[in-house]
Amino acid sequence: MPSDHHQQLLDSDDRETSYDQTEKIHIVGVDDNDDDYTHATPPFSWRKLWLFTGPGFLMSIAFLDPGNLEGDLQAGAIAGYSLLWLLLWATAIGLLVQLLSARLGVATGRHLAELCREEYPNWAGKLLWIMAELALIGADIQEVIGSAIALKILTNGFLPLWAGVLITAFDCFIFLFLENYGVRKLEALFAVLIAVMAISFAWMFGETKPDAKELLIGIVVPKLNSKTIQQAVGVVGCIIMPHNVFLHSALVQSREVDPRKTGRVREALRYYSIESTIALAISFFINLLVTTVFAKAFFGTGIADKIGLGNAGQFLEERFGGGVVPILYIWAVGLLAAGQSSTITGTYAGQFIMGGFLDLRLKKWARALITRSCAIVPTLIVALTFDGSEDTLDGLNEWLNVLQSVQIPFALIPLLCLVAKEDLMGVFVIGRFLKTISWLVAALVIAINGYLLQQFFAEEVSGPAFTSTVVIFTVAYVAFIVYLIWRSVVGSTFGFFKLGSQST
C-alpha cells in the first residue's frame, strides 16, 4: 500500500491536478460493488474495457506525427523493406515505456511532471521542466509545419506555409471547445483522425501495391548494414517522444480510479495495457503502410535520398498518378490528419508539463493558450524564413530531431527511477526483472540517440568556437544524466532505492 507520505499527496486538495473530479469518467458501479474490490481484482468486462479505452489512442498519436512519417518514408526509400523488423521492435519498446508511464499515473494518482517536482531539488526540477518544454516545442514545430505542408498541397500552393501555420494554430480552439463537452468527445476526435490516416495510407498502399513477400521477410528477418544505419537510428529515435512519456501518465487519470484500492488499480492497469497495445498495434500498421509504399516506389532509385515531407506527394503522383483520386491529395490528407492530431496532443501534453512542474492552478484554457503560443511563435518564424526551401526545411528537421533526442533521458530516467521506488509505488513497484529490462531498453535508446548525435555533430559542427560550445554543453549534459541516475541510487524524498523490491 502507499506510504504515509504518498497518502498525504493523494489527500491534498490544493495541488494542481490532471483532471477535476467532475471531468473524470465514472467506472465504478458499471457492474459491481466498489467495496467488494478494495483488494480483489474485478472480473473482466468488455463494457469496462470500452470505458477505459481512449488514453492509449491519444498517446499513440506521437507514434504517427509528421516527424515519424518522414522517418518512415526515408527508411522505405533508402533501406527498402529491410528495416520493418526494427520498426516492429521499436514500437514494442515504445509500448513498454508507455505502460510504465501509465503504471506510474494509475498507482500514484499523480502524473510524471508533478512527481518530478516533488522528487528533485528545485533547480533540478526547473531544469527538467525546461528540457521537457524544449522537446515539446521541437516536436510541435515539426507537427505544425507538417500540417502547413499538407494544407499547401491541398490548396495547390495557394496557401503559403505561414498561413498554414496560423490555420493550424486554431486547432487549440477546437481542443478547448471539445474539452468543454468531456474527455470522451476529445477521444472520439482522435479516433476519427487515426481512422483518416489509416484509410489514406491504406489507399496509397493499394495504389502502389508493395511486394507482400518482401514485406513479410522485412518484418521477420533482421537486416542491417552500414548504408542503412542512419535510417535505422532514425526509426528507433522517432518512437520515444519525451513529451509523450509525461502525457500518458496524466491521461490515465481521466478515469475515476482510487489509488488506495489495489483491486481497482490492478483492474485499471489491465484495461490500459490492453487498449495501449491495440492503439500501438494500429500505429505500427500505419507506419508499416507508409514505409512499404515508399520502399516500393523509390528504393534503389536516384531520388531516394532526396525525398522529404514537402516533395513526397509530388514524387508519388509522378510515379503512380492517374487514379480516381490523385495520390498527391491522398498523401496530403493523411499528413494533415497526422499533423492536426499531434499538435492537439502536444497542446494537451504542454498543459500537464507546465502545470505539473510549476504547480500552476490556472484555468485549462489559459494553460492551453500559453502552451500553444510558446510553440506557434517559433514555428511561424520558421515558416516565414524557410517557405519554398524544401532542402532547408529538411535540414531544420534534422536539427529538431537532435533537439528531441537529447531530451529523451530527462523523461526516461525519472520515469524508471520513480516506478522502481517502493515507498512511492507500494505493491505496484516494478520487480527486479522488469527493472533490469527497462534499464537495458533505456540504455539502448540513449546509446542509439547518442550515436545519432555523434554522427550529426561530426557532419555539422566546425570551427573552434562552435566546437568548444558543443563540448561544454555535452559535459554539462552528461553530468546532469549522471546526477539523475546517482540520485535514484542514493535516495530521494520518497525513500531509498531497493534492489530487492518485488512487484505485484
Short mmCIF file of C-alpha atoms in Angstrom, two decimals:
data_model
loop_
_atom_site.label_atom_id
_atom_site.label_comp_id
_atom_site.label_asym_id
_atom_site.label_seq_id
_atom_site.Cartn_x
_atom_site.Cartn_y
_atom_site.Cartn_z
CA MET A 1 0.00 0.00 0.00
CA PRO A 2 1.14 3.61 -0.40
CA SER A 3 3.32 5.16 2.30
CA ASP A 4 2.08 7.86 4.68
CA HIS A 5 3.87 10.47 2.57
CA HIS A 6 2.16 9.15 -0.54
CA GLN A 7 -1.18 9.20 1.28
CA GLN A 8 -0.68 12.86 2.12
CA LEU A 9 -0.05 13.60 -1.55
CA LEU A 10 -3.24 11.81 -2.53
CA ASP A 11 -5.32 13.62 0.06
CA SER A 12 -4.05 17.11 -0.78
CA ASP A 13 -6.91 19.24 -2.09
CA ASP A 14 -4.95 22.33 -3.11
CA ARG A 15 -2.48 20.83 -5.55
CA GLU A 16 -2.59 21.01 -9.33
CA THR A 17 -4.46 18.02 -10.80
CA SER A 18 -4.65 16.47 -14.26
CA TYR A 19 -8.44 16.42 -14.23
CA ASP A 20 -11.06 17.85 -11.90
CA GLN A 21 -13.20 15.26 -10.21
CA THR A 22 -16.19 16.35 -12.30
CA GLU A 23 -14.23 15.73 -15.52
CA LYS A 24 -13.32 12.12 -14.76
CA ILE A 25 -15.20 9.21 -16.30
CA HIS A 26 -17.01 7.17 -13.67
CA ILE A 27 -16.11 3.47 -13.86
CA VAL A 28 -17.18 2.03 -10.52
CA GLY A 29 -20.79 0.91 -10.46
CA VAL A 30 -20.96 -0.35 -14.03
CA ASP A 31 -21.39 -3.95 -12.96
CA ASP A 32 -20.05 -4.40 -9.43
CA ASN A 33 -19.89 -3.05 -5.89
CA ASP A 34 -16.81 -0.94 -5.19
CA ASP A 35 -16.48 -2.23 -1.63
CA ASP A 36 -16.01 -5.80 -2.89
CA TYR A 37 -12.80 -4.95 -4.75
CA THR A 38 -10.63 -2.98 -2.35
CA HIS A 39 -8.05 -5.79 -2.63
CA ALA A 40 -9.50 -8.29 -5.11
CA THR A 41 -9.39 -7.56 -8.84
CA PRO A 42 -12.83 -7.32 -10.51
CA PRO A 43 -13.60 -9.80 -13.32
CA PHE A 44 -13.01 -8.80 -16.92
CA SER A 45 -15.76 -6.72 -18.54
CA TRP A 46 -15.99 -5.69 -22.18
CA ARG A 47 -18.09 -2.70 -21.17
CA LYS A 48 -15.37 -1.53 -18.78
CA LEU A 49 -12.71 -2.04 -21.44
CA TRP A 50 -14.72 0.33 -23.64
CA LEU A 51 -14.91 2.90 -20.83
CA PHE A 52 -11.15 2.71 -20.25
CA THR A 53 -10.39 2.94 -23.97
CA GLY A 54 -9.14 6.36 -25.05
CA PRO A 55 -5.92 7.46 -23.32
CA GLY A 56 -3.86 4.90 -25.24
CA PHE A 57 -5.10 6.22 -28.58
CA LEU A 58 -4.27 9.81 -27.62
CA MET A 59 -0.83 8.58 -26.59
CA SER A 60 -0.36 6.67 -29.86
CA ILE A 61 -0.62 9.90 -31.88
CA ALA A 62 3.02 10.65 -31.03
CA PHE A 63 3.95 7.47 -32.95
CA LEU A 64 2.19 8.90 -36.02
CA ASP A 65 3.26 12.54 -36.10
CA PRO A 66 4.81 14.12 -39.23
CA GLY A 67 8.30 13.53 -37.85
CA ASN A 68 7.61 9.79 -37.69
CA LEU A 69 6.06 9.80 -41.16
CA GLU A 70 9.17 11.47 -42.56
CA GLY A 71 11.32 8.84 -40.84
CA ASP A 72 9.11 6.13 -42.33
CA LEU A 73 9.28 7.40 -45.90
CA GLN A 74 13.05 7.92 -45.73
CA ALA A 75 13.57 4.45 -44.25
CA GLY A 76 11.46 2.93 -47.03
CA ALA A 77 13.04 4.92 -49.86
CA ILE A 78 16.64 4.35 -48.74
CA ALA A 79 16.51 0.97 -46.96
CA GLY A 80 13.57 -0.66 -48.71
CA TYR A 81 11.75 -3.30 -46.69
CA SER A 82 14.84 -4.22 -44.64
CA LEU A 83 14.03 -2.14 -41.52
CA LEU A 84 10.45 -3.28 -40.97
CA TRP A 85 11.60 -5.67 -38.25
CA LEU A 86 13.21 -2.75 -36.44
CA LEU A 87 10.01 -0.71 -36.73
CA LEU A 88 8.16 -3.59 -35.03
CA TRP A 89 10.64 -3.88 -32.15
CA ALA A 90 10.90 -0.12 -31.75
CA THR A 91 7.11 0.01 -31.34
CA ALA A 92 7.35 -2.77 -28.73
CA ILE A 93 9.97 -0.71 -26.85
CA GLY A 94 7.69 2.29 -27.04
CA LEU A 95 4.83 0.21 -25.64
CA LEU A 96 6.95 -0.85 -22.66
CA VAL A 97 7.84 2.76 -21.85
CA GLN A 98 4.24 3.94 -22.17
CA LEU A 99 2.93 1.11 -19.98
CA LEU A 100 5.39 2.13 -17.27
CA SER A 101 4.15 5.71 -17.61
CA ALA A 102 0.55 4.55 -17.25
CA ARG A 103 1.50 2.41 -14.26
CA LEU A 104 3.03 5.41 -12.52
CA GLY A 105 -0.04 7.57 -13.12
CA VAL A 106 -2.62 5.00 -12.00
CA ALA A 107 -0.74 3.70 -8.95
CA THR A 108 0.12 7.13 -7.54
CA GLY A 109 -2.81 9.23 -8.71
CA ARG A 110 -0.30 11.80 -9.97
CA HIS A 111 1.50 12.32 -13.27
CA LEU A 112 5.21 12.34 -14.04
CA ALA A 113 5.70 16.12 -14.09
CA GLU A 114 4.07 16.50 -10.66
CA LEU A 115 6.19 13.72 -9.20
CA CYS A 116 9.39 15.16 -10.66
CA ARG A 117 8.61 18.45 -8.91
CA GLU A 118 8.33 16.58 -5.58
CA GLU A 119 11.22 14.21 -6.25
CA TYR A 120 14.03 16.56 -7.24
CA PRO A 121 15.50 19.76 -5.78
CA ASN A 122 14.07 22.99 -7.14
CA TRP A 123 16.98 23.64 -9.53
CA ALA A 124 16.83 20.11 -10.98
CA GLY A 125 13.04 20.22 -11.30
CA LYS A 126 13.15 23.53 -13.15
CA LEU A 127 15.88 22.19 -15.46
CA LEU A 128 13.80 19.10 -16.22
CA TRP A 129 10.87 21.39 -16.99
CA ILE A 130 12.96 23.46 -19.41
CA MET A 131 14.15 20.27 -21.14
CA ALA A 132 10.58 18.98 -21.45
CA GLU A 133 9.39 22.30 -22.89
CA LEU A 134 12.22 22.38 -25.43
CA ALA A 135 11.38 18.86 -26.56
CA LEU A 136 7.72 19.80 -26.84
CA ILE A 137 8.46 22.95 -28.87
CA GLY A 138 10.74 20.97 -31.21
CA ALA A 139 8.06 18.35 -31.77
CA ASP A 140 5.37 20.97 -32.23
CA ILE A 141 7.35 22.82 -34.90
CA GLN A 142 7.59 19.61 -36.91
CA GLU A 143 3.90 18.83 -36.41
CA VAL A 144 2.65 22.31 -37.33
CA ILE A 145 4.95 22.52 -40.35
CA GLY A 146 3.67 19.09 -41.43
CA SER A 147 0.08 20.35 -41.27
CA ALA A 148 1.05 23.53 -43.14
CA ILE A 149 2.71 21.48 -45.90
CA ALA A 150 -0.45 19.38 -46.23
CA LEU A 151 -2.64 22.49 -46.49
CA LYS A 152 -0.31 23.93 -49.12
CA ILE A 153 -0.63 20.75 -51.19
CA LEU A 154 -4.42 20.58 -50.81
CA THR A 155 -4.78 24.21 -51.98
CA ASN A 156 -2.40 23.70 -54.93
CA GLY A 157 0.13 26.06 -53.39
CA PHE A 158 -2.36 28.87 -52.75
CA LEU A 159 -1.72 28.84 -49.01
CA PRO A 160 1.91 29.61 -48.09
CA LEU A 161 3.46 27.82 -45.13
CA TRP A 162 2.97 30.74 -42.75
CA ALA A 163 -0.76 30.82 -43.50
CA GLY A 164 -0.97 27.08 -42.87
CA VAL A 165 0.79 27.60 -39.54
CA LEU A 166 -1.78 30.21 -38.48
CA ILE A 167 -4.68 27.96 -39.51
CA THR A 168 -3.15 25.06 -37.60
CA ALA A 169 -2.78 27.29 -34.54
CA PHE A 170 -6.56 27.46 -34.32
CA ASP A 171 -6.72 23.73 -33.52
CA CYS A 172 -6.14 24.92 -29.97
CA PHE A 173 -9.64 26.37 -30.00
CA ILE A 174 -11.06 23.09 -31.33
CA PHE A 175 -9.33 21.39 -28.44
CA LEU A 176 -10.74 23.86 -25.91
CA PHE A 177 -14.22 23.55 -27.41
CA LEU A 178 -14.24 19.75 -27.23
CA GLU A 179 -12.82 19.72 -23.70
CA ASN A 180 -15.92 21.55 -22.54
CA TYR A 181 -18.03 18.60 -23.68
CA GLY A 182 -16.00 15.95 -21.89
CA VAL A 183 -12.97 13.72 -22.34
CA ARG A 184 -14.83 11.18 -24.50
CA LYS A 185 -15.62 13.78 -27.17
CA LEU A 186 -11.93 14.64 -27.44
CA GLU A 187 -11.01 10.96 -27.64
CA ALA A 188 -13.60 10.46 -30.37
CA LEU A 189 -11.95 13.22 -32.43
CA PHE A 190 -8.62 11.43 -32.24
CA ALA A 191 -10.24 8.13 -33.21
CA VAL A 192 -11.58 9.82 -36.34
CA LEU A 193 -8.17 11.34 -37.19
CA ILE A 194 -6.43 7.99 -36.73
CA ALA A 195 -9.05 6.38 -38.98
CA VAL A 196 -8.41 9.06 -41.63
CA MET A 197 -4.67 8.27 -41.53
CA ALA A 198 -5.30 4.54 -41.76
CA ILE A 199 -7.68 4.91 -44.73
CA SER A 200 -5.42 7.39 -46.56
CA PHE A 201 -2.23 5.36 -46.25
CA ALA A 202 -4.05 2.07 -46.90
CA TRP A 203 -5.38 3.66 -50.11
CA MET A 204 -1.81 4.59 -51.06
CA PHE A 205 -0.77 1.02 -50.29
CA GLY A 206 -3.45 -0.26 -52.63
CA GLU A 207 -2.40 2.16 -55.37
CA THR A 208 1.30 1.26 -55.21
CA LYS A 209 0.91 -2.50 -54.43
CA PRO A 210 4.11 -3.20 -52.42
CA ASP A 211 5.58 -6.70 -52.58
CA ALA A 212 3.83 -8.84 -49.94
CA LYS A 213 6.66 -11.40 -49.78
CA GLU A 214 9.34 -8.73 -49.27
CA LEU A 215 7.11 -7.08 -46.65
CA LEU A 216 6.82 -10.30 -44.65
CA ILE A 217 10.54 -11.03 -44.90
CA GLY A 218 11.30 -7.48 -43.79
CA ILE A 219 9.21 -7.94 -40.63
CA VAL A 220 10.57 -11.38 -39.72
CA VAL A 221 14.23 -11.33 -40.82
CA PRO A 222 16.54 -8.76 -39.14
CA LYS A 223 18.82 -6.99 -41.63
CA LEU A 224 21.16 -4.07 -41.06
CA ASN A 225 24.16 -2.74 -42.95
CA SER A 226 26.39 0.31 -42.90
CA LYS A 227 24.39 2.04 -45.66
CA THR A 228 21.14 1.97 -43.68
CA ILE A 229 22.42 2.57 -40.14
CA GLN A 230 21.33 6.21 -40.12
CA GLN A 231 17.79 5.29 -41.15
CA ALA A 232 17.77 2.52 -38.52
CA VAL A 233 18.75 5.01 -35.83
CA GLY A 234 16.01 7.33 -37.08
CA VAL A 235 13.37 4.59 -36.86
CA VAL A 236 14.17 3.94 -33.19
CA GLY A 237 14.81 7.57 -32.31
CA CYS A 238 11.40 8.70 -33.55
CA ILE A 239 9.48 6.26 -31.36
CA ILE A 240 10.30 7.55 -27.84
CA MET A 241 8.92 11.08 -27.60
CA PRO A 242 9.82 12.85 -24.31
CA HIS A 243 6.55 14.78 -24.01
CA ASN A 244 4.57 11.59 -24.65
CA VAL A 245 6.07 9.93 -21.57
CA PHE A 246 4.76 12.81 -19.47
CA LEU A 247 1.44 12.83 -21.31
CA HIS A 248 0.40 9.22 -20.79
CA SER A 249 0.89 9.30 -17.01
CA ALA A 250 -1.65 12.17 -16.93
CA LEU A 251 -4.13 10.83 -19.49
CA VAL A 252 -4.81 7.66 -17.48
CA GLN A 253 -6.15 9.81 -14.66
CA SER A 254 -9.15 10.79 -16.79
CA ARG A 255 -10.85 7.67 -15.37
CA GLU A 256 -12.01 7.54 -11.77
CA VAL A 257 -9.65 5.09 -10.05
CA ASP A 258 -8.87 5.19 -6.33
CA PRO A 259 -5.10 4.54 -5.93
CA ARG A 260 -5.71 3.38 -2.35
CA LYS A 261 -7.67 0.32 -3.57
CA THR A 262 -5.28 -2.20 -5.06
CA GLY A 263 -8.03 -4.16 -6.79
CA ARG A 264 -9.16 -1.08 -8.68
CA VAL A 265 -5.60 -0.16 -9.65
CA ARG A 266 -4.95 -3.68 -10.98
CA GLU A 267 -8.18 -3.50 -12.94
CA ALA A 268 -7.25 -0.15 -14.48
CA LEU A 269 -3.75 -1.32 -15.38
CA ARG A 270 -5.18 -4.41 -17.07
CA TYR A 271 -7.54 -2.40 -19.27
CA TYR A 272 -4.97 0.29 -20.02
CA SER A 273 -2.47 -2.39 -21.05
CA ILE A 274 -4.98 -3.90 -23.48
CA GLU A 275 -6.07 -0.61 -25.06
CA SER A 276 -2.49 0.73 -25.30
CA THR A 277 -1.37 -2.46 -27.02
CA ILE A 278 -4.24 -2.20 -29.52
CA ALA A 279 -3.52 1.50 -30.13
CA LEU A 280 0.18 0.93 -30.80
CA ALA A 281 -0.59 -2.08 -32.99
CA ILE A 282 -2.68 0.26 -35.15
CA SER A 283 0.11 2.86 -35.17
CA PHE A 284 2.58 0.16 -36.25
CA PHE A 285 0.24 -0.82 -39.07
CA ILE A 286 0.02 2.79 -40.29
CA ASN A 287 3.79 3.30 -40.09
CA LEU A 288 4.22 0.00 -41.92
CA LEU A 289 1.97 1.20 -44.73
CA VAL A 290 3.97 4.40 -45.21
CA THR A 291 7.34 2.63 -45.14
CA THR A 292 6.33 -0.05 -47.64
CA VAL A 293 4.72 2.43 -50.05
CA PHE A 294 7.95 4.40 -50.33
CA ALA A 295 10.03 1.21 -50.40
CA LYS A 296 8.07 0.03 -53.43
CA ALA A 297 8.12 3.43 -55.11
CA PHE A 298 11.66 4.71 -54.60
CA PHE A 299 14.03 2.09 -53.16
CA GLY A 300 17.07 1.85 -55.43
CA THR A 301 16.21 4.98 -57.41
CA GLY A 302 18.38 8.05 -57.79
CA ILE A 303 15.98 10.28 -55.87
CA ALA A 304 15.65 8.03 -52.80
CA ASP A 305 17.77 10.27 -50.59
CA LYS A 306 16.06 13.47 -51.75
CA ILE A 307 12.54 12.69 -50.52
CA GLY A 308 11.01 14.64 -47.62
CA LEU A 309 7.54 15.63 -46.43
CA GLY A 310 7.34 18.56 -48.84
CA ASN A 311 8.03 16.68 -52.09
CA ALA A 312 6.96 13.12 -51.20
CA GLY A 313 3.42 13.57 -52.52
CA GLN A 314 4.60 15.05 -55.81
CA PHE A 315 7.07 12.19 -56.37
CA LEU A 316 4.27 9.69 -55.67
CA GLU A 317 1.99 11.50 -58.12
CA GLU A 318 4.64 11.37 -60.85
CA ARG A 319 5.14 7.66 -60.26
CA PHE A 320 1.60 6.44 -59.53
CA GLY A 321 -0.70 9.25 -60.72
CA GLY A 322 -3.75 8.68 -62.86
CA GLY A 323 -6.03 7.06 -60.29
CA VAL A 324 -9.60 8.08 -59.44
CA VAL A 325 -8.24 10.37 -56.72
CA PRO A 326 -4.76 11.88 -57.21
CA ILE A 327 -2.37 10.10 -54.86
CA LEU A 328 -0.83 13.50 -54.09
CA TYR A 329 -4.04 14.53 -52.31
CA ILE A 330 -4.40 11.19 -50.56
CA TRP A 331 -0.93 11.71 -49.10
CA ALA A 332 -1.79 15.28 -48.10
CA VAL A 333 -5.00 14.22 -46.30
CA GLY A 334 -3.10 11.60 -44.29
CA LEU A 335 -0.34 14.10 -43.48
CA LEU A 336 -2.89 16.72 -42.41
CA ALA A 337 -4.61 14.24 -40.08
CA ALA A 338 -1.23 13.34 -38.57
CA GLY A 339 -0.23 16.97 -38.12
CA GLN A 340 -3.53 18.16 -36.67
CA SER A 341 -3.88 15.29 -34.20
CA SER A 342 -0.29 15.57 -32.98
CA THR A 343 -0.46 19.34 -32.49
CA ILE A 344 -3.56 18.97 -30.32
CA THR A 345 -1.93 16.24 -28.20
CA GLY A 346 1.12 18.49 -27.96
CA THR A 347 -1.08 21.23 -26.52
CA TYR A 348 -2.55 18.69 -24.12
CA ALA A 349 0.91 17.49 -23.03
CA GLY A 350 2.06 21.08 -22.61
CA GLN A 351 -0.74 21.72 -20.12
CA PHE A 352 0.30 18.82 -17.93
CA ILE A 353 4.03 19.55 -18.17
CA MET A 354 3.65 23.22 -17.28
CA GLY A 355 1.02 22.64 -14.60
CA GLY A 356 2.87 19.73 -13.02
CA PHE A 357 6.37 21.19 -12.87
CA LEU A 358 5.28 24.67 -11.83
CA ASP A 359 2.22 23.65 -9.76
CA LEU A 360 0.13 26.17 -11.66
CA ARG A 361 -3.54 26.49 -10.78
CA LEU A 362 -4.56 28.24 -13.98
CA LYS A 363 -7.68 27.52 -15.95
CA LYS A 364 -7.03 24.91 -18.62
CA TRP A 365 -7.85 27.33 -21.43
CA ALA A 366 -5.17 29.72 -20.11
CA ARG A 367 -2.56 26.98 -19.92
CA ALA A 368 -3.51 25.74 -23.41
CA LEU A 369 -3.14 29.22 -24.90
CA ILE A 370 0.24 29.75 -23.19
CA THR A 371 1.47 26.36 -24.40
CA ARG A 372 0.24 26.95 -27.95
CA SER A 373 1.80 30.43 -28.09
CA CYS A 374 5.21 29.09 -26.99
CA ALA A 375 5.21 26.72 -29.96
CA ILE A 376 3.44 28.77 -32.62
CA VAL A 377 5.72 31.83 -32.43
CA PRO A 378 8.95 29.94 -33.32
CA THR A 379 7.05 27.85 -35.87
CA LEU A 380 5.76 30.99 -37.61
CA ILE A 381 9.32 32.34 -37.75
CA VAL A 382 10.46 29.06 -39.32
CA ALA A 383 7.62 29.15 -41.88
CA LEU A 384 8.34 32.75 -42.89
CA THR A 385 12.08 32.08 -43.14
CA PHE A 386 12.09 28.76 -44.99
CA ASP A 387 8.91 28.82 -47.10
CA GLY A 388 9.73 27.44 -50.53
CA SER A 389 13.05 25.93 -49.48
CA GLU A 390 12.47 22.20 -49.03
CA ASP A 391 16.17 21.39 -48.57
CA THR A 392 16.46 23.95 -45.79
CA LEU A 393 13.33 22.60 -44.10
CA ASP A 394 14.76 19.07 -44.23
CA GLY A 395 17.98 20.38 -42.64
CA LEU A 396 15.97 22.12 -39.93
CA ASN A 397 14.07 18.89 -39.34
CA GLU A 398 17.37 17.13 -38.63
CA TRP A 399 18.23 19.75 -36.01
CA LEU A 400 14.79 19.36 -34.43
CA ASN A 401 15.26 15.58 -34.30
CA VAL A 402 18.54 16.17 -32.47
CA LEU A 403 16.82 18.56 -30.06
CA GLN A 404 14.23 15.93 -29.16
CA SER A 405 16.78 13.12 -28.99
CA VAL A 406 18.89 14.87 -26.37
CA GLN A 407 15.79 15.30 -24.18
CA ILE A 408 14.89 11.60 -24.04
CA PRO A 409 16.97 10.78 -20.91
CA PHE A 410 15.26 13.58 -18.98
CA ALA A 411 11.89 11.87 -19.32
CA LEU A 412 13.01 8.24 -19.35
CA ILE A 413 15.39 8.24 -16.37
CA PRO A 414 12.97 9.96 -13.93
CA LEU A 415 10.21 7.56 -15.05
CA LEU A 416 12.32 4.46 -14.42
CA CYS A 417 13.54 5.80 -11.08
CA LEU A 418 10.03 6.57 -9.85
CA VAL A 419 8.34 3.28 -10.87
CA ALA A 420 11.12 1.41 -9.02
CA LYS A 421 10.50 3.19 -5.69
CA GLU A 422 8.55 1.03 -3.29
CA ASP A 423 7.78 3.92 -0.94
CA LEU A 424 6.03 5.67 -3.83
CA MET A 425 4.52 2.77 -5.79
CA GLY A 426 3.63 0.43 -2.93
CA VAL A 427 2.73 -3.04 -4.17
CA PHE A 428 2.85 -1.77 -7.76
CA VAL A 429 6.59 -1.15 -7.74
CA ILE A 430 8.26 -2.92 -10.67
CA GLY A 431 10.20 -6.05 -9.78
CA ARG A 432 13.85 -6.78 -10.40
CA PHE A 433 13.33 -8.48 -13.76
CA LEU A 434 11.19 -5.71 -15.26
CA LYS A 435 13.53 -3.12 -13.74
CA THR A 436 16.52 -4.75 -15.44
CA ILE A 437 14.74 -4.99 -18.80
CA SER A 438 13.58 -1.38 -18.56
CA TRP A 439 17.04 -0.02 -17.81
CA LEU A 440 18.56 -2.10 -20.62
CA VAL A 441 15.96 -0.66 -23.01
CA ALA A 442 16.68 2.85 -21.71
CA ALA A 443 20.42 2.33 -22.16
CA LEU A 444 19.83 1.07 -25.71
CA VAL A 445 17.62 4.02 -26.64
CA ILE A 446 20.04 6.53 -25.13
CA ALA A 447 23.00 4.86 -26.86
CA ILE A 448 21.21 4.91 -30.22
CA ASN A 449 20.41 8.57 -29.83
CA GLY A 450 23.99 9.19 -28.71
CA TYR A 451 25.15 7.67 -31.97
CA LEU A 452 22.73 9.92 -33.86
CA LEU A 453 24.11 12.97 -32.07
CA GLN A 454 27.72 11.95 -32.71
CA GLN A 455 27.05 11.48 -36.42
CA PHE A 456 25.13 14.73 -36.65
CA PHE A 457 27.73 16.85 -34.88
CA ALA A 458 30.55 15.23 -36.82
CA GLU A 459 28.91 16.49 -40.01
CA GLU A 460 27.58 19.83 -38.80
CA VAL A 461 29.99 21.15 -36.16
CA SER A 462 33.03 23.05 -37.36
CA GLY A 463 35.21 25.88 -36.11
CA PRO A 464 36.88 26.19 -32.69
CA ALA A 465 34.21 28.43 -31.13
CA PHE A 466 31.29 26.19 -32.12
CA THR A 467 33.21 23.04 -31.18
CA SER A 468 34.11 24.44 -27.75
CA THR A 469 30.48 25.38 -27.11
CA VAL A 470 29.30 21.90 -28.07
CA VAL A 471 31.93 20.30 -25.79
CA ILE A 472 30.86 22.44 -22.82
CA PHE A 473 27.19 21.64 -23.30
CA THR A 474 28.00 17.94 -23.78
CA VAL A 475 29.88 17.80 -20.48
CA ALA A 476 27.03 19.56 -18.66
CA TYR A 477 24.50 17.28 -20.38
CA VAL A 478 26.29 14.07 -19.34
CA ALA A 479 26.80 15.41 -15.81
CA PHE A 480 23.07 16.01 -15.38
CA ILE A 481 22.25 12.49 -16.62
CA VAL A 482 24.77 11.04 -14.15
CA TYR A 483 23.20 13.13 -11.38
CA LEU A 484 19.71 11.80 -12.15
CA ILE A 485 20.94 8.20 -12.06
CA TRP A 486 23.05 8.80 -8.93
CA ARG A 487 20.10 10.33 -7.12
CA SER A 488 17.97 7.27 -7.84
CA VAL A 489 20.61 5.05 -6.23
CA VAL A 490 21.43 7.20 -3.21
CA GLY A 491 17.89 8.15 -2.25
CA SER A 492 15.19 10.77 -2.56
CA THR A 493 12.23 12.31 -0.82
CA PHE A 494 10.33 9.09 -1.47
CA GLY A 495 12.90 6.80 0.13
CA PHE A 496 15.86 4.69 -0.84
CA PHE A 497 16.26 2.60 -3.95
CA LYS A 498 15.52 -1.02 -3.01
CA LEU A 499 17.17 -3.57 -5.25
CA GLY A 500 15.19 -6.38 -3.73
CA SER A 501 11.72 -4.89 -4.11
CA GLN A 502 9.10 -7.07 -5.70
CA SER A 503 6.17 -6.18 -7.87
CA THR A 504 2.64 -7.45 -7.80
#
